[in-house]
Amino acid sequence: MPSRDNDHTGARIREQRRLARLTQRQLAERLPYSYSYLNQVECGARPATTAFVAACARALTIDVTVLTGQPYVTELQRDRLAELVRPIRESLDLYDLGPNPDLTPRPVQQLIAGADRLCAEVRATRLRRAARDLPALIAELTHAAWSTPSTELWRALASAYRTAHDISVKLGYYDLSTVALDRMDWAAHRASDPYLAAVRQYMRALVYFREGEYRIGQRLIAAGHDVIARNDPSREALAVAGQLHLGGAVIAARVGRHSSVEQHIAEADRIAEHIGDASDVHWLSFGPANVALHKISAAVEMCQYDEALKQARGIELPSPLPTSRRAHFLIERARAEMETGHTEAALKSLVEARRLAPEQTRYHPAARETITGLVHQSRRTPETLNHMAAWVGL
C-alpha cells in the first residue's frame, strides 16, 4: 500500500499552517469548516474537497497549487511534460513582436484549421500531442495576424490561446493559464468579437473559482452577461449566455446559495431547450447534456452526494460528448460514490476515467483526492486501487 505520510493534500496544509505559525484551532477559526474536519484532513483520515483546499489557501494567503502539489513535479519530470510546457510559455510571449522575418507560415486556411484541430485534440484529452503542436501554430498565427490582419486570423489566434489555457489548467500550470487568458482577450479585441470576450470572462471566473475568490468569480460572470446584453441576440450569444449561467451555478453552489444555483440552472435549461446542442460554439460544449452534467457538479459542490449520485445514475451521455467532459463526469461520480460508501463503484468509475482520458485523470486534483480517500477507507487495498495510487504518484 502506498505511503501517504507526507505526500497528500492534508500534509501540505499542515506544513503551510505551521509555517504560518498557526495551531489547528487558529486555522479552523478562519475557515467555514470545523476543527474536527481540519484535523481529519491533515492526518489523512479524510480527503480534502476542492472547496476546503480553496478555503485553506485563502486563509493562509497562498496559492491553491501549493496545497494540491501541482503541477505534480515528480510525475512531470518523469513524463517530460515540463519540456512540452516551456515552448508554450515562450510562444505566448510573441504576441506583441509583430511579424517574424525568419518565419514562412502555412496558408491562412490551414492555420485556421490547425487551431480547430488542436481544440479537438484537447477535447479528446490528447494533451501531449496538442502541447507539442501548439507553440509552432501560435508562432505562425501571430506572424500571419500581424502581416495580414483579419477577423478570421485573430479569432484563430484567440482559439490557440484558449487551447494553451486548457492544456495549462489540465496539467496544473495555473500561472501559465492566466497568461494565456490575457492573450486570448488581446486577440479577441483585435477580432472585434464580443462573444470571445464574454467566453474569456467565463474562463477567468473559473480561475478565481479554483482559487476560492467567489465574489470575483460572480462579478466576472455578471460582466460576461453584460457583454452579451449589449449585442444582438443570436444562437452564438445564447450559447455563451447559457455557459455563463452554468459557471454561475457552480460558483453559487460552492458558496451554498441554493436559490441562485436553481436560477442559473433554470436559465441554462431554458436556453438549451431553445437552441439544442451548441457544442460547435466557441468550444463550450453547451447543450442539454452539459446542463445535466452541471446539475451533478452543483450537487457535488454542495456536498449533496446522494442527490449527485442519483442524477449520475439517471443520465445518458450523448455519443458526441467530448471525452474531456465524459472523464470529468466520471471523476465527479467517483467522488459521490466514495462519499456515499460505494467504494467499489467509485474505483470502477476512476478506472473508466483513466481508460478514456489518462492524462486528464492523472493530473486532476479531484481524482487524486478520491483515490486518497479510497486508499484510506479500504481495510485491504485492492490491487487495482494500489495500481491507481501508484499511477498518480501517491
Short mmCIF file of C-alpha atoms in Angstrom, two decimals:
data_model
loop_
_atom_site.label_atom_id
_atom_site.label_comp_id
_atom_site.label_asym_id
_atom_site.label_seq_id
_atom_site.Cartn_x
_atom_site.Cartn_y
_atom_site.Cartn_z
CA MET A 1 0.00 0.00 0.00
CA PRO A 2 1.41 3.44 -0.96
CA SER A 3 2.88 5.57 1.77
CA ARG A 4 0.92 8.78 2.19
CA ASP A 5 2.52 10.11 5.35
CA ASN A 6 3.99 13.26 3.84
CA ASP A 7 2.65 13.44 0.30
CA HIS A 8 -1.03 14.25 0.42
CA THR A 9 -3.01 17.47 0.50
CA GLY A 10 -3.66 17.29 4.24
CA ALA A 11 0.06 17.01 4.97
CA ARG A 12 0.74 20.06 2.81
CA ILE A 13 -1.98 22.01 4.65
CA ARG A 14 -0.36 21.03 7.95
CA GLU A 15 3.06 22.14 6.71
CA GLN A 16 1.80 25.51 5.48
CA ARG A 17 -0.20 26.05 8.68
CA ARG A 18 2.93 25.50 10.75
CA LEU A 19 4.92 27.86 8.52
CA ALA A 20 2.23 30.47 9.22
CA ARG A 21 2.67 29.71 12.94
CA LEU A 22 -0.97 28.77 13.41
CA THR A 23 -2.42 25.99 15.52
CA GLN A 24 -5.15 23.79 14.07
CA ARG A 25 -7.75 25.64 16.11
CA GLN A 26 -6.47 29.02 14.96
CA LEU A 27 -6.67 27.98 11.30
CA ALA A 28 -10.10 26.39 11.83
CA GLU A 29 -11.36 29.71 13.21
CA ARG A 30 -10.51 31.30 9.84
CA LEU A 31 -12.38 28.62 7.88
CA PRO A 32 -16.04 27.83 7.30
CA TYR A 33 -15.15 24.29 8.45
CA SER A 34 -14.83 22.64 11.83
CA TYR A 35 -11.65 21.93 13.77
CA SER A 36 -12.53 18.23 13.59
CA TYR A 37 -12.72 18.29 9.80
CA LEU A 38 -9.37 20.10 9.52
CA ASN A 39 -7.78 17.61 11.87
CA GLN A 40 -9.06 14.64 9.85
CA VAL A 41 -7.82 16.11 6.57
CA GLU A 42 -4.38 16.96 7.95
CA CYS A 43 -3.82 13.45 9.24
CA GLY A 44 -5.10 11.89 6.01
CA ALA A 45 -8.24 10.38 7.50
CA ARG A 46 -10.45 12.30 5.04
CA PRO A 47 -9.77 13.54 1.52
CA ALA A 48 -9.87 17.29 1.08
CA THR A 49 -12.64 18.69 -1.08
CA THR A 50 -11.72 21.35 -3.62
CA ALA A 51 -13.77 23.86 -1.64
CA PHE A 52 -11.88 23.06 1.55
CA VAL A 53 -8.50 23.39 -0.17
CA ALA A 54 -9.52 26.75 -1.62
CA ALA A 55 -10.67 27.95 1.81
CA CYS A 56 -7.36 26.92 3.40
CA ALA A 57 -5.38 28.63 0.64
CA ARG A 58 -7.28 31.86 1.19
CA ALA A 59 -6.85 31.67 4.97
CA LEU A 60 -3.11 31.02 4.60
CA THR A 61 -2.75 33.59 1.77
CA ILE A 62 -1.04 31.12 -0.56
CA ASP A 63 -1.82 29.69 -3.98
CA VAL A 64 -4.07 26.63 -4.16
CA THR A 65 -1.42 24.72 -6.09
CA VAL A 66 0.91 24.88 -3.06
CA LEU A 67 -1.61 22.70 -1.23
CA THR A 68 -2.56 20.39 -4.09
CA GLY A 69 1.07 19.81 -5.03
CA GLN A 70 0.52 20.86 -8.61
CA PRO A 71 1.97 20.62 -11.13
CA TYR A 72 2.97 17.31 -9.54
CA VAL A 73 6.65 17.82 -10.16
CA THR A 74 7.77 14.21 -9.72
CA GLU A 75 5.39 12.89 -12.36
CA LEU A 76 6.06 15.79 -14.71
CA GLN A 77 9.80 15.20 -14.56
CA ARG A 78 9.27 11.51 -15.21
CA ASP A 79 6.92 12.13 -18.12
CA ARG A 80 8.97 15.02 -19.51
CA LEU A 81 5.84 17.18 -19.64
CA ALA A 82 7.82 20.21 -18.49
CA GLU A 83 9.62 20.10 -21.84
CA LEU A 84 6.24 20.45 -23.54
CA VAL A 85 5.13 23.36 -21.39
CA ARG A 86 8.21 25.55 -21.79
CA PRO A 87 7.73 26.17 -25.55
CA ILE A 88 4.08 27.10 -24.91
CA ARG A 89 5.21 29.66 -22.37
CA GLU A 90 7.68 31.09 -24.88
CA SER A 91 5.10 31.23 -27.68
CA LEU A 92 2.76 33.29 -25.52
CA ASP A 93 5.46 35.97 -25.31
CA LEU A 94 5.46 36.54 -29.10
CA TYR A 95 2.16 38.41 -29.11
CA ASP A 96 3.50 41.97 -29.43
CA LEU A 97 6.64 41.37 -31.51
CA GLY A 98 4.97 41.73 -34.90
CA PRO A 99 5.83 39.60 -37.96
CA ASN A 100 8.82 37.25 -37.77
CA PRO A 101 11.03 37.77 -40.86
CA ASP A 102 12.53 34.30 -40.43
CA LEU A 103 9.16 32.53 -40.50
CA THR A 104 7.18 31.31 -43.50
CA PRO A 105 3.73 30.32 -42.19
CA ARG A 106 1.31 27.91 -43.79
CA PRO A 107 -1.65 29.24 -45.79
CA VAL A 108 -4.31 31.02 -43.74
CA GLN A 109 -6.97 28.33 -44.08
CA GLN A 110 -4.52 25.66 -42.91
CA LEU A 111 -3.70 27.74 -39.84
CA ILE A 112 -7.37 28.22 -39.02
CA ALA A 113 -8.00 24.50 -39.48
CA GLY A 114 -4.97 23.81 -37.28
CA ALA A 115 -6.44 25.89 -34.44
CA ASP A 116 -9.69 23.92 -34.67
CA ARG A 117 -7.79 20.62 -34.75
CA LEU A 118 -5.85 21.41 -31.57
CA CYS A 119 -9.06 22.39 -29.81
CA ALA A 120 -10.47 18.99 -30.81
CA GLU A 121 -7.30 17.27 -29.54
CA VAL A 122 -7.76 18.83 -26.11
CA ARG A 123 -11.43 17.85 -26.05
CA ALA A 124 -10.30 14.32 -26.83
CA THR A 125 -7.74 14.68 -23.97
CA ARG A 126 -4.76 14.08 -26.23
CA LEU A 127 -2.86 16.68 -24.26
CA ARG A 128 0.71 15.82 -25.17
CA ARG A 129 0.02 15.84 -28.89
CA ALA A 130 -1.74 19.20 -28.63
CA ALA A 131 1.02 20.61 -26.42
CA ARG A 132 3.71 19.56 -28.91
CA ASP A 133 1.98 21.18 -31.89
CA LEU A 134 0.67 24.33 -30.20
CA PRO A 135 3.79 26.57 -29.96
CA ALA A 136 4.52 26.40 -33.68
CA LEU A 137 0.89 27.15 -34.51
CA ILE A 138 0.82 30.16 -32.18
CA ALA A 139 4.04 31.47 -33.77
CA GLU A 140 2.60 31.09 -37.29
CA LEU A 141 -0.76 32.62 -36.37
CA THR A 142 0.93 35.54 -34.61
CA HIS A 143 3.05 36.23 -37.70
CA ALA A 144 0.11 35.91 -40.08
CA ALA A 145 -2.24 38.06 -37.97
CA TRP A 146 0.33 40.86 -37.83
CA SER A 147 1.24 40.54 -41.53
CA THR A 148 -2.27 40.31 -42.99
CA PRO A 149 -4.73 41.15 -40.19
CA SER A 150 -8.21 39.67 -40.48
CA THR A 151 -11.03 38.75 -38.14
CA GLU A 152 -10.57 35.07 -39.04
CA LEU A 153 -6.88 35.08 -38.10
CA TRP A 154 -7.37 36.94 -34.83
CA ARG A 155 -10.16 34.52 -33.90
CA ALA A 156 -7.94 31.55 -34.71
CA LEU A 157 -5.16 33.03 -32.59
CA ALA A 158 -7.64 33.53 -29.73
CA SER A 159 -8.61 29.86 -30.15
CA ALA A 160 -4.95 28.83 -29.92
CA TYR A 161 -4.55 30.88 -26.74
CA ARG A 162 -7.67 29.20 -25.36
CA THR A 163 -6.04 25.82 -26.08
CA ALA A 164 -2.92 26.97 -24.23
CA HIS A 165 -5.15 27.81 -21.27
CA ASP A 166 -6.88 24.43 -21.35
CA ILE A 167 -3.62 22.48 -21.51
CA SER A 168 -2.08 24.57 -18.72
CA VAL A 169 -5.07 24.03 -16.43
CA LYS A 170 -5.21 20.28 -17.05
CA LEU A 171 -1.51 19.93 -16.25
CA GLY A 172 -1.65 22.20 -13.20
CA TYR A 173 0.22 25.24 -14.56
CA TYR A 174 -2.28 27.84 -13.38
CA ASP A 175 0.12 30.76 -13.66
CA LEU A 176 0.54 29.98 -17.35
CA SER A 177 -3.21 29.59 -17.83
CA THR A 178 -3.73 33.15 -16.62
CA VAL A 179 -1.22 34.48 -19.15
CA ALA A 180 -2.98 32.52 -21.90
CA LEU A 181 -6.33 34.09 -20.96
CA ASP A 182 -4.80 37.57 -21.11
CA ARG A 183 -3.53 36.78 -24.61
CA MET A 184 -6.97 35.45 -25.55
CA ASP A 185 -8.53 38.75 -24.54
CA TRP A 186 -5.89 40.65 -26.52
CA ALA A 187 -6.70 38.66 -29.69
CA ALA A 188 -10.48 38.84 -29.10
CA HIS A 189 -10.34 42.64 -29.08
CA ARG A 190 -8.46 42.64 -32.37
CA ALA A 191 -11.04 40.29 -33.82
CA SER A 192 -13.77 42.68 -32.59
CA ASP A 193 -15.58 39.61 -31.27
CA PRO A 194 -17.61 40.41 -28.12
CA TYR A 195 -18.59 36.78 -27.60
CA LEU A 196 -14.96 35.69 -27.39
CA ALA A 197 -14.51 38.40 -24.75
CA ALA A 198 -17.51 37.01 -22.83
CA VAL A 199 -16.11 33.48 -23.05
CA ARG A 200 -12.87 34.80 -21.63
CA GLN A 201 -14.77 36.28 -18.67
CA TYR A 202 -16.36 32.87 -18.06
CA MET A 203 -12.96 31.20 -18.05
CA ARG A 204 -11.49 33.87 -15.78
CA ALA A 205 -14.37 33.22 -13.39
CA LEU A 206 -13.39 29.54 -13.21
CA VAL A 207 -9.80 30.52 -12.41
CA TYR A 208 -11.00 32.57 -9.42
CA PHE A 209 -13.41 29.75 -8.52
CA ARG A 210 -10.47 27.37 -8.17
CA GLU A 211 -8.66 29.94 -6.02
CA GLY A 212 -11.66 30.40 -3.72
CA GLU A 213 -12.29 34.02 -4.79
CA TYR A 214 -16.01 33.52 -5.34
CA ARG A 215 -17.10 37.16 -5.30
CA ILE A 216 -14.69 37.99 -8.11
CA GLY A 217 -15.89 34.91 -9.98
CA GLN A 218 -19.51 36.06 -9.66
CA ARG A 219 -18.60 39.55 -10.85
CA LEU A 220 -16.87 38.11 -13.91
CA ILE A 221 -19.92 36.00 -14.75
CA ALA A 222 -22.05 39.16 -14.49
CA ALA A 223 -19.55 41.03 -16.69
CA GLY A 224 -19.86 38.31 -19.31
CA HIS A 225 -23.64 38.64 -19.28
CA ASP A 226 -23.27 42.41 -19.68
CA VAL A 227 -21.21 41.88 -22.84
CA ILE A 228 -23.90 39.57 -24.25
CA ALA A 229 -26.69 42.02 -23.39
CA ARG A 230 -25.00 44.82 -25.34
CA ASN A 231 -25.19 42.83 -28.58
CA ASP A 232 -27.98 41.48 -30.76
CA PRO A 233 -29.39 38.09 -29.69
CA SER A 234 -28.22 35.14 -31.75
CA ARG A 235 -27.60 31.41 -31.33
CA GLU A 236 -23.96 32.22 -30.54
CA ALA A 237 -24.99 34.79 -27.93
CA LEU A 238 -27.46 32.39 -26.32
CA ALA A 239 -24.90 29.56 -26.13
CA VAL A 240 -22.34 31.80 -24.43
CA ALA A 241 -25.01 33.16 -22.06
CA GLY A 242 -26.05 29.60 -21.22
CA GLN A 243 -22.47 28.63 -20.41
CA LEU A 244 -22.10 31.71 -18.22
CA HIS A 245 -25.17 30.57 -16.29
CA LEU A 246 -23.61 27.13 -15.80
CA GLY A 247 -20.44 28.73 -14.45
CA GLY A 248 -22.54 30.92 -12.18
CA ALA A 249 -24.40 27.85 -10.90
CA VAL A 250 -21.23 26.04 -9.84
CA ILE A 251 -19.82 29.15 -8.13
CA ALA A 252 -23.13 29.69 -6.30
CA ALA A 253 -23.09 26.03 -5.26
CA ARG A 254 -19.62 26.40 -3.76
CA VAL A 255 -20.82 29.23 -1.50
CA GLY A 256 -24.09 27.45 -0.64
CA ARG A 257 -26.52 29.80 -2.40
CA HIS A 258 -29.13 27.23 -3.36
CA SER A 259 -31.66 29.66 -4.81
CA SER A 260 -29.00 31.20 -7.04
CA VAL A 261 -27.96 27.73 -8.20
CA GLU A 262 -31.56 26.95 -9.16
CA GLN A 263 -31.94 30.26 -11.03
CA HIS A 264 -28.77 29.78 -13.06
CA ILE A 265 -29.59 26.16 -13.89
CA ALA A 266 -33.17 27.08 -14.86
CA GLU A 267 -31.91 29.79 -17.25
CA ALA A 268 -29.33 27.46 -18.78
CA ASP A 269 -32.01 24.77 -19.13
CA ARG A 270 -34.34 27.20 -20.88
CA ILE A 271 -31.63 28.24 -23.33
CA ALA A 272 -30.59 24.65 -24.02
CA GLU A 273 -34.18 23.67 -24.78
CA HIS A 274 -34.42 26.59 -27.21
CA ILE A 275 -31.17 26.13 -29.16
CA GLY A 276 -30.41 22.44 -28.55
CA ASP A 277 -26.83 21.21 -28.73
CA ALA A 278 -24.47 24.11 -29.41
CA SER A 279 -21.16 22.36 -28.87
CA ASP A 280 -19.83 23.99 -32.03
CA VAL A 281 -19.98 27.47 -30.47
CA HIS A 282 -16.64 28.66 -29.10
CA TRP A 283 -15.54 25.23 -27.85
CA LEU A 284 -18.02 25.35 -24.93
CA SER A 285 -19.93 22.07 -25.41
CA PHE A 286 -23.10 23.87 -24.35
CA GLY A 287 -26.37 21.99 -24.65
CA PRO A 288 -28.86 19.86 -22.70
CA ALA A 289 -26.20 17.27 -21.76
CA ASN A 290 -23.85 19.90 -20.34
CA VAL A 291 -26.71 21.40 -18.31
CA ALA A 292 -27.40 17.96 -16.82
CA LEU A 293 -23.71 17.49 -16.01
CA HIS A 294 -23.57 20.85 -14.27
CA LYS A 295 -26.54 19.88 -12.11
CA ILE A 296 -24.41 16.99 -10.87
CA SER A 297 -21.41 19.30 -10.39
CA ALA A 298 -23.52 21.70 -8.35
CA ALA A 299 -24.79 18.87 -6.15
CA VAL A 300 -21.21 17.67 -5.54
CA GLU A 301 -20.11 21.21 -4.67
CA MET A 302 -22.95 21.45 -2.12
CA CYS A 303 -21.91 18.03 -0.70
CA GLN A 304 -25.31 16.62 -1.73
CA TYR A 305 -23.67 13.35 -2.68
CA ASP A 306 -26.82 11.21 -2.60
CA GLU A 307 -28.53 13.62 -4.99
CA ALA A 308 -25.44 13.81 -7.22
CA LEU A 309 -25.26 10.03 -7.41
CA LYS A 310 -28.98 9.75 -8.15
CA GLN A 311 -28.62 12.17 -11.05
CA ALA A 312 -25.44 10.49 -12.29
CA ARG A 313 -27.12 7.11 -12.39
CA GLY A 314 -30.02 8.51 -14.39
CA ILE A 315 -28.02 10.39 -17.01
CA GLU A 316 -27.41 9.15 -20.54
CA LEU A 317 -24.40 10.80 -22.10
CA PRO A 318 -24.78 11.50 -25.83
CA SER A 319 -22.15 9.92 -28.07
CA PRO A 320 -20.82 13.27 -29.42
CA LEU A 321 -19.97 14.49 -25.90
CA PRO A 322 -16.23 15.31 -25.75
CA THR A 323 -14.02 12.82 -23.96
CA SER A 324 -12.86 15.52 -21.55
CA ARG A 325 -16.44 16.06 -20.34
CA ARG A 326 -17.04 12.31 -20.02
CA ALA A 327 -13.92 11.89 -17.91
CA HIS A 328 -14.84 14.86 -15.72
CA PHE A 329 -18.29 13.34 -15.16
CA LEU A 330 -16.74 10.01 -14.13
CA ILE A 331 -14.38 11.73 -11.68
CA GLU A 332 -17.28 13.60 -10.05
CA ARG A 333 -19.36 10.43 -9.99
CA ALA A 334 -16.49 8.62 -8.28
CA ARG A 335 -16.40 11.30 -5.60
CA ALA A 336 -20.13 10.95 -4.96
CA GLU A 337 -19.82 7.15 -4.87
CA MET A 338 -16.96 7.27 -2.40
CA GLU A 339 -18.76 9.73 -0.12
CA THR A 340 -21.88 7.52 -0.08
CA GLY A 341 -19.96 4.35 0.72
CA HIS A 342 -19.95 2.80 -2.76
CA THR A 343 -16.19 2.34 -2.82
CA GLU A 344 -16.08 -0.43 -5.44
CA ALA A 345 -18.22 1.63 -7.80
CA ALA A 346 -16.01 4.68 -7.17
CA LEU A 347 -12.91 2.74 -8.12
CA LYS A 348 -14.65 1.44 -11.23
CA SER A 349 -15.56 4.99 -12.26
CA LEU A 350 -11.97 6.16 -11.81
CA VAL A 351 -10.62 3.22 -13.81
CA GLU A 352 -13.02 4.12 -16.61
CA ALA A 353 -11.96 7.78 -16.44
CA ARG A 354 -8.35 6.64 -16.73
CA ARG A 355 -9.19 4.48 -19.75
CA LEU A 356 -10.93 7.36 -21.52
CA ALA A 357 -8.59 10.21 -20.56
CA PRO A 358 -5.41 9.02 -18.85
CA GLU A 359 -3.56 12.36 -18.85
CA GLN A 360 -6.56 14.37 -17.64
CA THR A 361 -7.38 11.85 -14.91
CA ARG A 362 -3.80 11.52 -13.71
CA TYR A 363 -3.41 15.24 -13.09
CA HIS A 364 -6.95 16.02 -11.92
CA PRO A 365 -6.93 17.12 -8.24
CA ALA A 366 -10.38 15.62 -7.55
CA ALA A 367 -9.33 12.25 -8.96
CA ARG A 368 -6.21 12.21 -6.82
CA GLU A 369 -8.12 13.17 -3.67
CA THR A 370 -10.74 10.49 -4.33
CA ILE A 371 -8.03 7.86 -4.78
CA THR A 372 -6.51 9.04 -1.49
CA GLY A 373 -9.88 8.64 0.21
CA LEU A 374 -10.40 5.16 -1.21
CA VAL A 375 -6.97 4.04 -0.03
CA HIS A 376 -7.79 5.22 3.49
CA GLN A 377 -11.24 3.60 3.54
CA SER A 378 -10.05 0.20 2.29
CA ARG A 379 -9.17 -2.29 5.00
CA ARG A 380 -7.40 -4.36 2.37
CA THR A 381 -6.36 -2.24 -0.58
CA PRO A 382 -7.46 -3.93 -3.84
CA GLU A 383 -4.67 -4.45 -6.34
CA THR A 384 -6.43 -2.19 -8.83
CA LEU A 385 -6.52 0.62 -6.27
CA ASN A 386 -2.85 0.07 -5.47
CA HIS A 387 -2.07 0.44 -9.16
CA MET A 388 -4.16 3.59 -9.43
CA ALA A 389 -2.49 5.15 -6.36
CA ALA A 390 0.97 4.35 -7.69
CA TRP A 391 -0.02 5.64 -11.14
CA VAL A 392 -0.92 9.10 -9.81
CA GLY A 393 2.16 9.12 -7.61
CA LEU A 394 0.58 8.77 -4.15
#
